[in-house]
Coordinates of C-alpha atoms and ligand atoms in Angstrom, one line a residue:
Chain A
M16 CA -19.1 46.6 38.8
K17 CA -15.9 45.4 37.2
D18 CA -14.3 44.7 40.6
T19 CA -16.9 42.2 41.5
K20 CA -15.9 40.0 38.6
Q21 CA -14.2 36.7 39.5
P22 CA -10.8 36.3 37.8
I23 CA -11.0 33.7 35.1
V24 CA -7.2 33.5 34.7
E25 CA -4.9 33.7 37.7
I26 CA -1.2 33.7 37.0
R27 CA 1.3 33.3 39.8
N28 CA 5.1 33.6 39.7
L29 CA 5.2 32.5 36.1
S30 CA 8.7 32.1 34.6
K31 CA 9.8 30.8 31.3
S32 CA 13.2 30.8 29.5
Y33 CA 14.5 29.2 26.3
H34 CA 17.7 27.3 25.9
R35 CA 19.8 27.8 22.9
G36 CA 22.7 25.4 23.4
A37 CA 24.3 26.2 26.7
E38 CA 22.9 29.7 26.6
I39 CA 19.7 30.4 28.7
I40 CA 17.4 33.2 27.4
P41 CA 15.0 34.3 30.1
V42 CA 11.8 35.5 28.6
L43 CA 9.3 35.8 31.4
E44 CA 10.4 36.4 34.9
N45 CA 8.2 35.8 37.9
I46 CA 5.0 37.2 36.4
S47 CA 1.8 37.4 38.5
F48 CA -1.6 38.9 37.4
D49 CA -5.3 38.1 37.1
I50 CA -7.6 38.5 34.2
P51 CA -11.2 39.0 35.3
E52 CA -13.9 37.0 33.5
G53 CA -15.4 38.8 30.5
E54 CA -12.3 41.1 30.2
F55 CA -10.9 42.3 26.9
L56 CA -7.2 42.6 27.6
A57 CA -4.5 43.9 25.2
L58 CA -0.9 42.7 25.7
M59 CA 1.6 45.2 24.3
G60 CA 5.3 45.6 24.3
P61 CA 8.3 45.6 22.1
S62 CA 9.2 42.8 19.8
G63 CA 10.9 40.0 21.7
S64 CA 9.5 41.0 25.0
G65 CA 7.7 37.7 25.4
K66 CA 4.1 38.5 24.5
S67 CA 3.5 35.5 22.3
T68 CA 5.2 33.3 24.9
L69 CA 2.9 34.5 27.6
L70 CA -0.1 34.1 25.4
N71 CA 0.9 30.6 24.5
L72 CA 1.3 29.7 28.1
I73 CA -2.2 31.0 29.0
A74 CA -3.7 29.1 26.1
G75 CA -2.0 25.9 27.1
I76 CA 0.2 25.4 24.0
D77 CA 3.5 25.8 25.8
K78 CA 4.9 24.8 29.1
A79 CA 6.2 27.1 31.8
D80 CA 9.4 26.5 33.8
S81 CA 7.8 27.5 37.1
G82 CA 4.7 29.2 38.5
T83 CA 1.0 28.3 38.0
I84 CA -1.8 29.3 35.7
Q85 CA -5.3 28.7 37.0
V86 CA -8.0 29.0 34.5
S87 CA -11.6 28.8 35.9
G88 CA -10.0 27.3 39.0
L89 CA -8.0 24.6 37.2
D90 CA -4.2 24.7 37.3
I91 CA -3.3 24.0 33.7
T92 CA 0.4 23.8 34.3
S93 CA -0.3 20.5 36.1
L94 CA -2.1 18.8 33.2
T95 CA -0.5 16.2 31.0
E96 CA 0.0 16.8 27.4
T97 CA -3.1 14.8 26.4
D98 CA -5.3 16.4 29.1
L99 CA -4.0 19.9 28.1
T100 CA -4.9 19.2 24.4
R101 CA -8.4 18.1 25.4
W102 CA -8.7 21.2 27.7
R103 CA -7.7 23.5 24.8
A104 CA -10.3 22.0 22.5
V105 CA -13.1 22.9 25.0
N106 CA -11.9 26.1 26.6
V107 CA -9.8 28.1 24.2
G108 CA -10.5 29.7 20.8
F109 CA -7.4 30.7 18.8
I110 CA -7.0 33.6 16.4
F111 CA -3.6 34.0 14.7
Q112 CA -1.9 36.7 12.8
F113 CA -1.7 34.6 9.6
Y114 CA -5.3 33.2 10.0
N115 CA -3.8 29.7 9.8
L116 CA -6.7 28.2 7.9
I117 CA -6.3 24.8 6.2
P118 CA -5.9 25.7 2.5
V119 CA -7.6 22.5 1.2
L120 CA -10.7 23.0 3.3
T121 CA -13.5 25.4 2.5
A122 CA -14.5 28.2 4.9
F123 CA -17.3 25.9 6.1
E124 CA -15.0 23.0 6.6
N125 CA -12.4 25.0 8.3
V126 CA -15.0 26.2 10.8
E127 CA -16.3 22.7 11.2
L128 CA -12.8 21.3 12.0
P129 CA -12.8 21.8 15.8
L130 CA -16.3 20.3 16.0
L131 CA -15.0 17.0 14.8
L132 CA -13.6 16.6 18.3
T133 CA -17.1 16.9 19.8
W134 CA -20.0 14.4 19.9
L135 CA -22.2 16.6 17.8
S136 CA -24.1 15.0 15.0
R137 CA -23.6 16.1 11.4
K138 CA -26.7 18.2 11.5
E139 CA -25.8 19.8 14.7
R140 CA -22.3 20.6 13.4
W141 CA -23.9 22.2 10.4
E142 CA -26.1 24.4 12.5
H143 CA -23.2 25.5 14.7
V144 CA -21.0 26.3 11.7
E145 CA -23.7 28.2 10.0
A146 CA -24.4 30.2 13.1
A147 CA -20.7 31.0 13.5
L148 CA -20.3 32.1 9.9
H149 CA -23.4 34.2 10.1
M150 CA -22.0 35.9 13.1
V151 CA -18.8 36.9 11.2
N152 CA -20.9 37.9 8.2
L153 CA -19.6 35.3 5.8
A154 CA -22.5 32.9 5.4
D155 CA -22.4 33.6 1.7
R156 CA -18.8 32.6 1.4
M157 CA -18.8 29.2 3.1
D158 CA -18.0 27.2 0.0
H159 CA -14.9 29.3 -0.7
Y160 CA -11.4 28.1 -0.1
P161 CA -9.1 30.4 1.9
G162 CA -7.2 31.2 -1.3
Q163 CA -10.4 32.7 -2.7
L164 CA -10.9 35.0 0.3
S165 CA -9.3 38.3 1.2
G166 CA -7.1 38.6 4.3
G167 CA -9.9 40.2 6.3
Q168 CA -12.4 37.5 5.2
Q169 CA -9.9 34.8 6.1
Q170 CA -9.5 36.2 9.5
R171 CA -13.2 36.3 10.0
V172 CA -13.3 32.6 9.0
A173 CA -10.6 32.1 11.6
I174 CA -12.8 33.9 14.2
A175 CA -15.7 31.7 13.3
R176 CA -13.5 28.7 13.8
A177 CA -12.4 30.1 17.2
I178 CA -15.9 30.6 18.5
V179 CA -17.7 27.6 17.0
T180 CA -17.0 25.5 20.0
D181 CA -18.2 28.3 22.3
P182 CA -15.0 28.5 24.4
T183 CA -14.7 30.8 27.4
I184 CA -11.5 32.4 26.4
L185 CA -10.3 33.7 23.1
V186 CA -6.6 34.3 22.5
A187 CA -5.5 36.4 19.6
D188 CA -1.8 36.9 18.6
E189 CA -1.7 40.1 16.5
P190 CA -5.0 39.4 14.8
T191 CA -4.8 42.6 12.8
G192 CA -1.1 42.5 12.2
D193 CA -1.4 41.4 8.6
L194 CA -4.5 43.5 7.7
D195 CA -5.1 46.9 6.3
R196 CA -6.9 49.6 8.3
T197 CA -10.4 48.8 7.2
S198 CA -10.2 45.1 7.6
A199 CA -8.5 45.6 11.0
E200 CA -11.3 47.8 12.2
D201 CA -13.7 45.2 11.0
I202 CA -12.0 42.4 12.9
L203 CA -11.6 44.5 16.1
G204 CA -15.3 45.4 15.9
L205 CA -16.1 41.8 15.7
M206 CA -14.0 41.0 18.7
A207 CA -15.6 43.8 20.7
I208 CA -19.0 42.4 20.0
L209 CA -17.9 38.9 21.0
N210 CA -16.6 40.4 24.3
R211 CA -19.5 42.7 24.9
E212 CA -22.5 40.6 23.8
F213 CA -21.3 37.1 24.2
G214 CA -19.2 37.6 27.3
K215 CA -16.0 36.1 25.9
T216 CA -12.8 36.8 27.8
I217 CA -10.3 38.0 25.2
I218 CA -6.6 38.2 25.5
M219 CA -5.1 40.0 22.5
V220 CA -1.4 40.6 21.7
T221 CA -0.9 43.6 19.6
H222 CA 1.6 46.2 18.4
D223 CA -1.1 48.5 17.2
P224 CA -2.3 51.3 19.6
H225 CA -5.5 51.5 17.6
A226 CA -6.2 47.9 18.2
A227 CA -5.3 48.3 21.9
E228 CA -7.9 51.0 22.2
K229 CA -10.7 48.6 21.8
A230 CA -9.5 46.7 24.9
H231 CA -10.5 47.5 28.5
I232 CA -7.1 47.0 29.9
I233 CA -3.7 47.3 28.3
R234 CA -0.7 45.5 29.9
R235 CA 2.8 46.1 28.8
L236 CA 5.6 43.6 28.8
E237 CA 9.1 45.0 29.0
K238 CA 11.8 42.4 29.0
G239 CA 9.6 39.9 30.7
I240 CA 8.4 42.2 33.3
L241 CA 4.7 43.2 33.4
N242 CA 3.5 46.8 33.8
V243 CA -0.2 47.8 34.2
H244 CA -1.9 50.5 32.2
A245 CA -5.6 50.6 32.7
Chain B
M5 CA -16.0 11.1 6.1
Y6 CA -14.4 14.4 6.9
M7 CA -11.0 12.8 7.4
L8 CA -11.3 10.9 4.1
K9 CA -12.1 14.1 2.3
L10 CA -9.1 15.8 3.9
I11 CA -6.8 12.9 3.1
F12 CA -8.0 12.9 -0.5
R13 CA -7.5 16.6 -1.0
N14 CA -4.2 16.6 0.7
A15 CA -3.0 13.8 -1.6
F16 CA -3.6 16.0 -4.6
R17 CA -2.2 19.3 -3.4
H18 CA 0.9 18.7 -5.4
K19 CA -0.6 17.0 -8.4
L20 CA 2.6 16.5 -10.3
R21 CA 4.4 15.1 -7.3
T22 CA 1.6 12.8 -6.4
C23 CA 1.1 11.6 -10.0
L24 CA 4.8 10.9 -10.4
T25 CA 4.8 9.0 -7.1
I26 CA 1.8 7.0 -8.2
L27 CA 3.5 6.3 -11.5
G28 CA 6.5 5.0 -9.7
I29 CA 4.3 2.7 -7.5
T30 CA 2.4 1.5 -10.6
I31 CA 5.6 0.6 -12.4
A32 CA 7.1 -1.0 -9.3
I33 CA 4.0 -3.1 -8.7
L34 CA 3.9 -4.1 -12.3
A35 CA 7.5 -5.1 -12.3
F36 CA 7.0 -7.0 -9.0
G37 CA 4.0 -8.8 -10.4
I38 CA 5.7 -9.8 -13.6
L39 CA 8.8 -11.0 -11.7
R40 CA 6.7 -13.0 -9.3
T41 CA 4.7 -14.5 -12.2
L42 CA 8.0 -15.4 -13.8
V43 CA 9.1 -17.2 -10.7
N44 CA 5.7 -19.0 -10.6
A45 CA 6.1 -19.9 -14.2
W46 CA 9.4 -21.5 -13.4
Y47 CA 7.8 -23.7 -10.8
S48 CA 4.6 -24.3 -12.8
G49 CA 5.6 -27.9 -13.6
V50 CA 6.1 -28.5 -9.9
E51 CA 2.9 -26.7 -9.1
A52 CA 0.9 -28.8 -11.6
S53 CA 2.3 -32.1 -10.4
S54 CA 0.1 -34.5 -8.6
S55 CA 1.0 -36.1 -5.3
A56 CA -0.8 -39.3 -6.5
R57 CA 1.7 -39.9 -9.3
L58 CA 5.2 -41.3 -9.1
I59 CA 7.9 -41.2 -11.8
T60 CA 10.3 -44.1 -12.3
R61 CA 13.4 -43.6 -14.3
N62 CA 16.7 -45.3 -14.9
A63 CA 18.8 -45.0 -11.8
I64 CA 21.9 -43.9 -13.7
S65 CA 20.3 -41.0 -15.6
L66 CA 17.3 -39.9 -17.4
V67 CA 19.0 -40.4 -20.7
F68 CA 19.0 -44.2 -20.2
S69 CA 15.9 -46.1 -20.9
L70 CA 14.0 -48.9 -19.1
P71 CA 12.6 -52.1 -20.6
L72 CA 8.9 -52.3 -21.4
S73 CA 8.8 -55.6 -19.5
Y74 CA 8.9 -53.7 -16.2
K75 CA 5.3 -52.5 -16.7
E76 CA 3.6 -55.6 -15.6
K77 CA 6.0 -56.1 -12.6
I78 CA 5.2 -52.6 -11.4
R79 CA 1.5 -53.1 -11.8
G80 CA 1.8 -56.0 -9.4
I81 CA 3.2 -54.0 -6.6
P82 CA 0.8 -53.2 -3.8
G83 CA -0.5 -49.6 -3.7
V84 CA -0.1 -49.2 -7.5
K85 CA -3.4 -48.3 -9.2
N86 CA -2.2 -47.9 -12.8
V87 CA 0.9 -47.6 -14.8
S88 CA 1.8 -45.7 -18.0
Y89 CA 5.0 -44.8 -19.8
A90 CA 6.5 -42.2 -22.0
I91 CA 9.6 -41.3 -24.0
W92 CA 10.8 -37.9 -24.5
F93 CA 11.0 -37.8 -28.3
N94 CA 12.7 -34.5 -28.6
G95 CA 11.6 -33.8 -32.2
T96 CA 11.9 -30.5 -33.9
Y97 CA 9.1 -28.8 -35.7
I98 CA 10.5 -27.1 -38.8
S99 CA 13.1 -25.1 -37.0
E100 CA 15.1 -25.3 -33.7
K101 CA 13.4 -22.1 -32.6
N102 CA 10.0 -23.8 -32.4
F103 CA 10.5 -25.5 -29.1
I104 CA 7.7 -28.0 -28.4
P105 CA 7.9 -30.6 -25.6
N106 CA 6.9 -33.8 -27.4
F107 CA 6.5 -37.3 -26.0
A108 CA 5.7 -40.8 -27.3
I109 CA 3.1 -42.2 -24.9
D110 CA 0.7 -45.1 -24.3
P111 CA -2.5 -43.1 -25.0
K112 CA -5.1 -44.9 -22.9
T113 CA -3.1 -45.4 -19.7
F114 CA -1.5 -42.0 -20.0
L115 CA -4.7 -40.0 -20.3
E116 CA -6.1 -42.0 -17.5
L117 CA -3.2 -40.8 -15.3
Y118 CA -3.5 -37.3 -16.5
P119 CA -7.1 -36.3 -16.3
E120 CA -6.1 -32.6 -16.4
Y121 CA -5.4 -33.0 -20.1
T122 CA -9.1 -32.8 -21.2
L123 CA -10.1 -33.9 -24.7
P124 CA -13.6 -34.0 -26.2
E125 CA -14.8 -37.6 -26.4
D126 CA -14.8 -37.8 -30.2
Q127 CA -11.2 -36.5 -30.4
K128 CA -10.1 -39.0 -27.8
V129 CA -11.6 -41.9 -29.7
A130 CA -10.0 -40.6 -32.9
F131 CA -6.6 -40.3 -31.1
F132 CA -6.8 -43.9 -29.8
R133 CA -7.9 -45.4 -33.1
D134 CA -5.2 -43.9 -35.4
R135 CA -1.6 -45.0 -34.9
M136 CA -0.2 -41.9 -36.5
A137 CA -2.4 -39.7 -34.5
A138 CA -1.1 -37.0 -32.2
V139 CA -2.8 -34.6 -29.7
A140 CA -1.5 -31.1 -28.9
G141 CA -2.1 -28.6 -26.2
R142 CA -4.4 -25.6 -26.9
K143 CA -1.5 -23.2 -26.7
V144 CA 0.8 -24.9 -29.2
A145 CA -2.1 -25.5 -31.6
E146 CA -2.9 -21.8 -31.4
R147 CA 0.7 -20.8 -31.8
F148 CA 1.2 -22.7 -35.0
S149 CA -2.5 -22.4 -36.1
W150 CA -2.9 -26.2 -36.2
K151 CA -6.3 -27.6 -37.1
I152 CA -7.5 -31.1 -36.5
G153 CA -6.5 -33.3 -39.4
D154 CA -3.3 -31.3 -40.1
T155 CA -0.1 -33.3 -40.7
I156 CA 2.6 -32.3 -38.3
P157 CA 6.2 -33.2 -39.3
L158 CA 8.7 -33.6 -36.5
K159 CA 12.4 -34.0 -37.3
G160 CA 13.8 -36.5 -34.9
T161 CA 17.0 -35.8 -33.0
N162 CA 17.2 -38.7 -30.6
F163 CA 15.4 -40.8 -33.3
P164 CA 16.6 -39.9 -36.8
G165 CA 14.3 -39.2 -39.7
T166 CA 11.2 -37.1 -40.3
W167 CA 8.1 -38.3 -38.5
N168 CA 4.7 -37.3 -39.7
F169 CA 1.8 -37.1 -37.3
I170 CA -1.8 -36.3 -37.9
L171 CA -3.4 -34.0 -35.4
R172 CA -6.5 -35.8 -34.0
G173 CA -7.1 -33.8 -30.9
I174 CA -6.4 -30.5 -29.1
Y175 CA -6.4 -30.9 -25.3
H176 CA -7.3 -28.1 -22.8
G177 CA -5.9 -27.9 -19.3
A178 CA -8.4 -28.5 -16.5
E179 CA -6.4 -26.2 -14.3
K180 CA -4.7 -22.8 -14.9
S181 CA -1.4 -24.5 -14.0
T182 CA -1.8 -27.2 -16.6
D183 CA 0.8 -27.2 -19.3
E184 CA -1.0 -26.7 -22.7
T185 CA 2.2 -26.6 -24.8
Q186 CA 2.9 -30.3 -25.3
L187 CA 2.5 -32.7 -28.1
F188 CA 1.8 -36.4 -27.5
F189 CA 1.7 -39.3 -29.9
H190 CA 1.6 -43.1 -29.9
W191 CA 4.5 -44.9 -28.4
D192 CA 3.6 -47.9 -30.6
Y193 CA 4.1 -45.9 -33.7
L194 CA 7.7 -45.1 -32.7
N195 CA 8.4 -48.6 -31.4
E196 CA 7.3 -50.3 -34.5
S197 CA 9.5 -48.2 -36.6
L198 CA 12.4 -48.8 -34.2
K199 CA 11.9 -52.6 -34.4
K200 CA 12.6 -52.3 -38.1
T201 CA 15.5 -49.8 -38.1
T202 CA 17.3 -50.3 -34.7
P203 CA 15.8 -53.4 -33.0
N204 CA 18.1 -52.9 -29.9
R205 CA 16.3 -49.6 -29.1
A206 CA 12.8 -51.1 -29.4
D207 CA 10.6 -52.1 -26.4
Q208 CA 12.2 -49.4 -24.3
V209 CA 10.6 -46.5 -22.4
G210 CA 12.0 -43.4 -20.9
I211 CA 10.0 -43.2 -17.8
Y212 CA 7.1 -45.0 -16.1
I213 CA 4.3 -43.0 -14.6
I214 CA 2.7 -44.7 -11.7
G215 CA -0.7 -43.9 -10.3
I216 CA -0.9 -44.8 -6.6
T217 CA -4.1 -45.6 -4.7
N218 CA -3.2 -43.2 -1.8
P219 CA -0.7 -40.3 -1.9
N220 CA 0.4 -41.3 1.6
L221 CA 1.8 -44.5 0.2
A222 CA 4.3 -42.7 -2.1
P223 CA 7.4 -43.5 0.0
E224 CA 6.5 -47.2 0.4
V225 CA 5.6 -47.7 -3.2
S226 CA 8.7 -45.9 -4.5
E227 CA 10.9 -48.1 -2.3
A228 CA 9.1 -51.3 -3.4
V229 CA 9.5 -50.4 -7.1
D230 CA 13.2 -49.7 -6.8
K231 CA 13.7 -52.8 -4.7
T232 CA 12.0 -54.9 -7.4
F233 CA 14.6 -53.9 -10.0
K234 CA 17.6 -53.9 -7.7
N235 CA 20.5 -55.8 -9.2
S236 CA 18.8 -56.0 -12.6
L237 CA 20.3 -54.7 -15.8
A238 CA 18.5 -51.4 -15.4
E239 CA 18.0 -50.3 -11.9
T240 CA 15.3 -47.7 -11.2
M241 CA 14.9 -44.5 -9.3
T242 CA 11.4 -43.7 -8.3
E243 CA 10.2 -40.4 -6.8
T244 CA 7.1 -38.3 -6.7
E245 CA 6.2 -36.3 -9.7
K246 CA 6.8 -33.2 -7.7
A247 CA 10.4 -34.2 -6.8
F248 CA 11.0 -35.2 -10.4
Q249 CA 9.8 -31.8 -11.7
L250 CA 11.8 -30.0 -8.9
S251 CA 15.0 -31.7 -10.0
F252 CA 14.7 -29.8 -13.3
V253 CA 14.0 -26.5 -11.7
S254 CA 16.9 -26.9 -9.2
M255 CA 19.3 -26.8 -12.1
T256 CA 18.3 -23.2 -12.6
E257 CA 17.7 -22.3 -9.0
A258 CA 20.3 -19.5 -9.0
I259 CA 18.5 -17.6 -11.7
V260 CA 15.2 -17.9 -9.8
T261 CA 16.9 -16.6 -6.7
V262 CA 18.2 -13.6 -8.5
I263 CA 14.8 -12.9 -9.9
Q264 CA 13.3 -13.1 -6.5
L265 CA 16.0 -10.8 -5.1
V266 CA 15.3 -8.3 -7.8
S267 CA 11.6 -8.4 -7.1
F268 CA 12.2 -7.5 -3.5
M269 CA 14.7 -4.8 -4.5
V270 CA 12.0 -3.1 -6.6
I271 CA 9.8 -2.9 -3.4
I272 CA 12.7 -1.5 -1.4
I273 CA 13.3 1.2 -4.0
I274 CA 9.7 2.2 -4.1
I275 CA 9.6 2.4 -0.3
A276 CA 12.4 5.0 -0.6
V277 CA 10.5 6.9 -3.3
V278 CA 7.2 7.0 -1.4
A279 CA 8.9 7.8 1.9
N280 CA 10.6 10.7 0.2
T281 CA 7.3 12.0 -1.0
M282 CA 5.7 11.6 2.4
V283 CA 8.6 13.3 4.2
M284 CA 8.4 16.3 1.9
T285 CA 4.7 16.4 2.2
A286 CA 4.7 16.3 6.0
R287 CA 7.5 18.8 6.3
E288 CA 5.5 21.3 4.2
R289 CA 2.5 20.8 6.5
I290 CA 4.1 21.0 9.9
G291 CA 2.4 24.3 10.4
E292 CA -1.0 22.8 9.6
Y293 CA -0.3 19.9 12.0
A294 CA 0.6 22.4 14.7
I295 CA -2.7 24.3 14.0
M296 CA -4.7 21.0 14.3
K297 CA -2.9 20.2 17.5
T298 CA -3.7 23.7 18.8
L299 CA -7.3 23.1 18.1
G300 CA -7.2 20.0 20.2
F301 CA -6.4 17.2 17.7
G302 CA -4.1 14.5 19.0
G303 CA -1.2 12.5 17.6
W304 CA -3.7 9.9 16.5
H305 CA -5.5 12.2 14.2
L306 CA -2.3 13.3 12.5
A307 CA -1.2 9.7 12.2
I308 CA -4.5 8.9 10.4
L309 CA -4.0 11.8 8.1
I310 CA -0.4 10.9 7.1
F311 CA -0.9 7.1 7.0
G312 CA -4.1 7.6 5.2
E313 CA -2.5 9.7 2.5
S314 CA 0.4 7.3 2.1
L315 CA -2.0 4.4 1.9
F316 CA -4.2 6.2 -0.6
I317 CA -1.4 7.1 -2.9
T318 CA 0.1 3.6 -2.8
M319 CA -3.2 1.9 -3.2
V320 CA -4.0 4.0 -6.3
G321 CA -0.6 3.0 -7.7
C322 CA -1.0 -0.6 -6.7
T323 CA -4.4 -0.9 -8.3
L324 CA -3.1 0.6 -11.6
G325 CA -0.1 -1.7 -11.4
I326 CA -2.3 -4.8 -10.9
L327 CA -4.6 -3.8 -13.7
L328 CA -1.6 -3.4 -16.0
T329 CA 0.0 -6.7 -14.8
F330 CA -2.7 -8.8 -16.6
P331 CA -2.2 -7.5 -20.2
S332 CA 1.5 -7.2 -19.6
A333 CA 1.7 -10.8 -18.5
K334 CA -0.3 -11.8 -21.5
I335 CA 2.1 -10.1 -23.9
F336 CA 5.1 -11.4 -22.0
G337 CA 3.7 -14.9 -21.9
A338 CA 3.1 -14.8 -25.7
K339 CA 6.7 -13.8 -26.3
I340 CA 8.2 -16.5 -24.1
G341 CA 5.4 -19.0 -24.0
A342 CA 7.5 -21.7 -25.5
Y343 CA 9.8 -21.8 -22.5
F344 CA 7.1 -21.1 -19.9
P345 CA 4.1 -23.2 -20.7
V346 CA 2.2 -21.6 -17.9
F347 CA 2.5 -17.9 -17.5
H348 CA -0.5 -16.5 -15.7
V349 CA -0.9 -14.0 -12.9
S350 CA -1.9 -16.0 -9.8
T351 CA -4.2 -14.8 -7.0
N352 CA -1.2 -15.2 -4.8
T353 CA 0.8 -12.7 -6.8
I354 CA -2.1 -10.2 -6.5
F355 CA -2.1 -10.7 -2.7
L356 CA 1.6 -10.2 -2.6
D357 CA 1.2 -7.0 -4.7
I358 CA -1.3 -5.7 -2.2
G359 CA 0.7 -6.8 0.8
A360 CA 3.8 -5.1 -0.6
A361 CA 1.9 -1.9 -1.3
I362 CA 0.5 -1.8 2.2
L363 CA 4.0 -2.4 3.6
V364 CA 5.4 0.4 1.4
S365 CA 2.7 2.8 2.6
L366 CA 3.2 2.0 6.3
I367 CA 7.0 2.2 6.2
A368 CA 6.9 5.5 4.2
A369 CA 4.5 7.1 6.7
I370 CA 6.4 6.1 9.9
F371 CA 9.0 8.9 9.9
P372 CA 6.8 11.8 8.8
T373 CA 4.2 10.7 11.4
W374 CA 6.7 10.5 14.1
H375 CA 8.0 13.9 13.1
A376 CA 4.5 15.5 13.1
V377 CA 3.4 13.9 16.4
K378 CA 6.6 14.9 18.2
I379 CA 6.5 18.6 17.1
R380 CA 5.7 21.0 19.9
V381 CA 2.7 23.2 19.1
A382 CA 4.4 26.5 20.0
E383 CA 7.4 25.6 17.8
G384 CA 5.2 24.5 14.9
L385 CA 3.2 27.7 15.0
R386 CA 6.3 29.8 15.1
R387 CA 7.4 28.3 11.8
I388 CA 4.3 29.6 10.0
G389 CA 5.1 33.2 10.6
Ligands
ATP401 N1 11.9 28.3 20.5 C1 12.7 29.4 20.9 N2 14.0 29.2 21.2 C2 14.7 30.2 21.6 N3 14.3 31.4 21.8 C3 13.0 31.7 21.6 C4 12.1 30.7 21.2 N4 10.9 31.2 21.0 C5 11.0 32.5 21.4 N5 12.3 32.8 21.7 C6 12.8 34.1 22.2 O1 12.0 34.5 23.3 C7 11.8 35.9 23.2 C8 10.3 36.2 23.3 O2 9.7 35.7 22.1 P1 8.2 36.0 21.8 O3 7.8 35.4 20.5 O4 7.3 35.7 23.0 O5 8.2 37.6 21.6 P2 7.0 38.6 21.2 O6 6.9 39.6 22.3 O7 5.8 37.8 20.8 O8 7.7 39.3 19.9 P3 7.0 39.8 18.6 O9 6.3 41.0 18.9 O10 8.1 40.0 17.7 O11 6.1 38.7 18.2 C9 12.5 36.4 22.0 O12 13.7 36.9 22.4 C10 12.6 35.1 21.2 O13 13.8 35.2 20.4
MG402 MG1 4.8 37.5 19.0

C-alpha cells in the first residue's frame, strides 16, 4: 500500500556548505531521497551532522548550493525569495524546539498570525483558530500569553499555529527537545494523529529514540551522508 | 487592527525604556516648540506689519526728527490715502525695569492707520477728547493692574520731567500677532509743553506713517516721498513697515540664528535617542522577525511593525510635548513679556513639531528595519536556540 504513494518531496543531488571566512564547511553532500505523501519521517544523527540544515532546505527557509528539491512537483530551489516566502505560508507548517511563539500575543493571536496572510474574514479566521486550538486541546487557554503556559502547552499552541493554514507538510526541529517525558509523549501523540487522521506529511528532526519510534521511517545523517533505516 | 495591536504591545514591552524615550521626545518637542516660539516672537513685529503701510524717517538716522510741515506735502502725493505721525517718547514707568514701548501719536489718524488696535467706541471718544489721555495695550494694563481713569506717570528720558497721563482706554489686538504692550498718548500734549520749554524741538515728529491705496504702489510712493524732500533740510527715507521692523530685528540676527541652530540640534539629539531605542528593540526581536518571516511574512510587514512602533512612540512624546508647550509658553511669555510683546505658540510651530516628530520616527526606524528585512531566516532562527 505504502509503495503506491506518490513522493511529495523529491530531493536530488542536494549539497550545501557554509563558509566561515576562507574556510568551507561542507554540511550536506550530494543527498538524494524521496518522501512519500502522508509519511511520518524522523531524521536522526549526531549533533552537527546537518539535520537542521536539511530540514530548513526542505521547508524553504534556506538556500542549497546545488541540487533540486521538488515539493508536489514544484522545484522550490528555483523560486525567488518572495515566491518562496509565499510558498512557505501556504504549504509548510513549522514546529520548533523552543516553540517560538510571540510573547506579546495570546495563544489565540499566535495561532491567528499566519492567517493574516490569507484572505479569510475575521469571522473565518476565528473559526479556524478555534478549531486548531480545539484540536490541540487548548481551547480553554486561548486568552493566555505564552509566559502563562507550560512548555508542553506552548508547543501545542505552536502546533495549532502550524496546522491552522492547513499545510501539506509539517516540519519539526526537535519538537520534544525541550520537554519532559509526559509532555513529549503528548506532543508526539498529537503529531501521530495529525499524520494518521489528517494525512499530514511530517518531517521531524530528533535526537530522541522514543520520539523516532512514532515515525514510520527513520533516516540517519552521518556527516552529511544519508543512511536509511526503515 | 491586528498589526496595530501588535505594535502597541511591542511598544510597551520594555515599559521603562519606552517611557524614558517618550520623556526624551516630550522634552525635545517642548524645547523645540519654545525655541521656535521665541524665534517667532523675535519676528512678531515684522509679522504684524502691514504691507499697506509705509514708514518715513529721517534719512540720516531714526534719532533725528522730521518737521510737522511734511505731513500735508506727503498727503498730496498720489497713492497716499492717509498720513499719521509718532514720536518714540521713551518714558520710564517708575523704574528702568518696567520697559513699556510708549509713543506720542496723533490719535485720530493713527488709529485709522492701525485698525488692529481695537478700542471700545466710548473709550475711543474719551481718548480723543482728553489731551492728557493715554491708551494702553491689554497686556501692559494687566501687567501693572491699570484701570481706566488711573494716572500713569512716565519719567521722560528724551524729554525731561515727569509726565502724567490718564488712562482712558485699553486696546485689544485684533490679531494674535498684534502687540498689546504699548502705550500711546497725544502728540499735541507733548508738543505744547515743548513749545514752552524748548521751542526748537516743537513741531517735530519722529516718523510718518503713510497709508497707501494699494500695497503694490509701495515702491513708487516711497520713491515719490523721498524725492519730494530731496535737498531739503531733513531728507527722508521711506520703506515698508515690514522693512522698517526688519531693520530692528537684523541687529540681533546672530542670536536668532543661534536659537534656530539649537532648535535643530535638539531634533538631531532626539533622533539619536529614538534610533538607539529602536536599534535595541529590533535587535532583541530578530528571532521573532525570523519566525514571522518563516511563517510567510515579508519585509513589508516587518517594516510596518518597526516603523509603526517608532511612529507610535514619537507621536505619544510629540503629543505630550505639544500639550506642555502651551502652558510653558504662557509662563515663559509672562516672564519675558516686556521684551517679547507677542509670545504665542503658532499653528506653524505645531506643524513643525509634528513634522519633526515624524522625521525622527522615520530616521530612527530605517536602520533597524533594514537589519530586520535583510536577516536570513535560517540565521535568525539559529539565534533563538
Ligand atoms: N550559519 C552557519 N555558518 C557556519 N556554519 C554553520 C552555520 N549553520 C550551521 N553550520 C554548521 O553546519 C553543520 C550542521 O549544522 P546543523 O545545525 O544542520 O546540525 P544539526 O544536525 O541540526 O545539529 P544539532 O543536532 O546540534 O541541532 C554544523 O557543523 C554547524 O556548525
Ligand atoms: Mg539542529
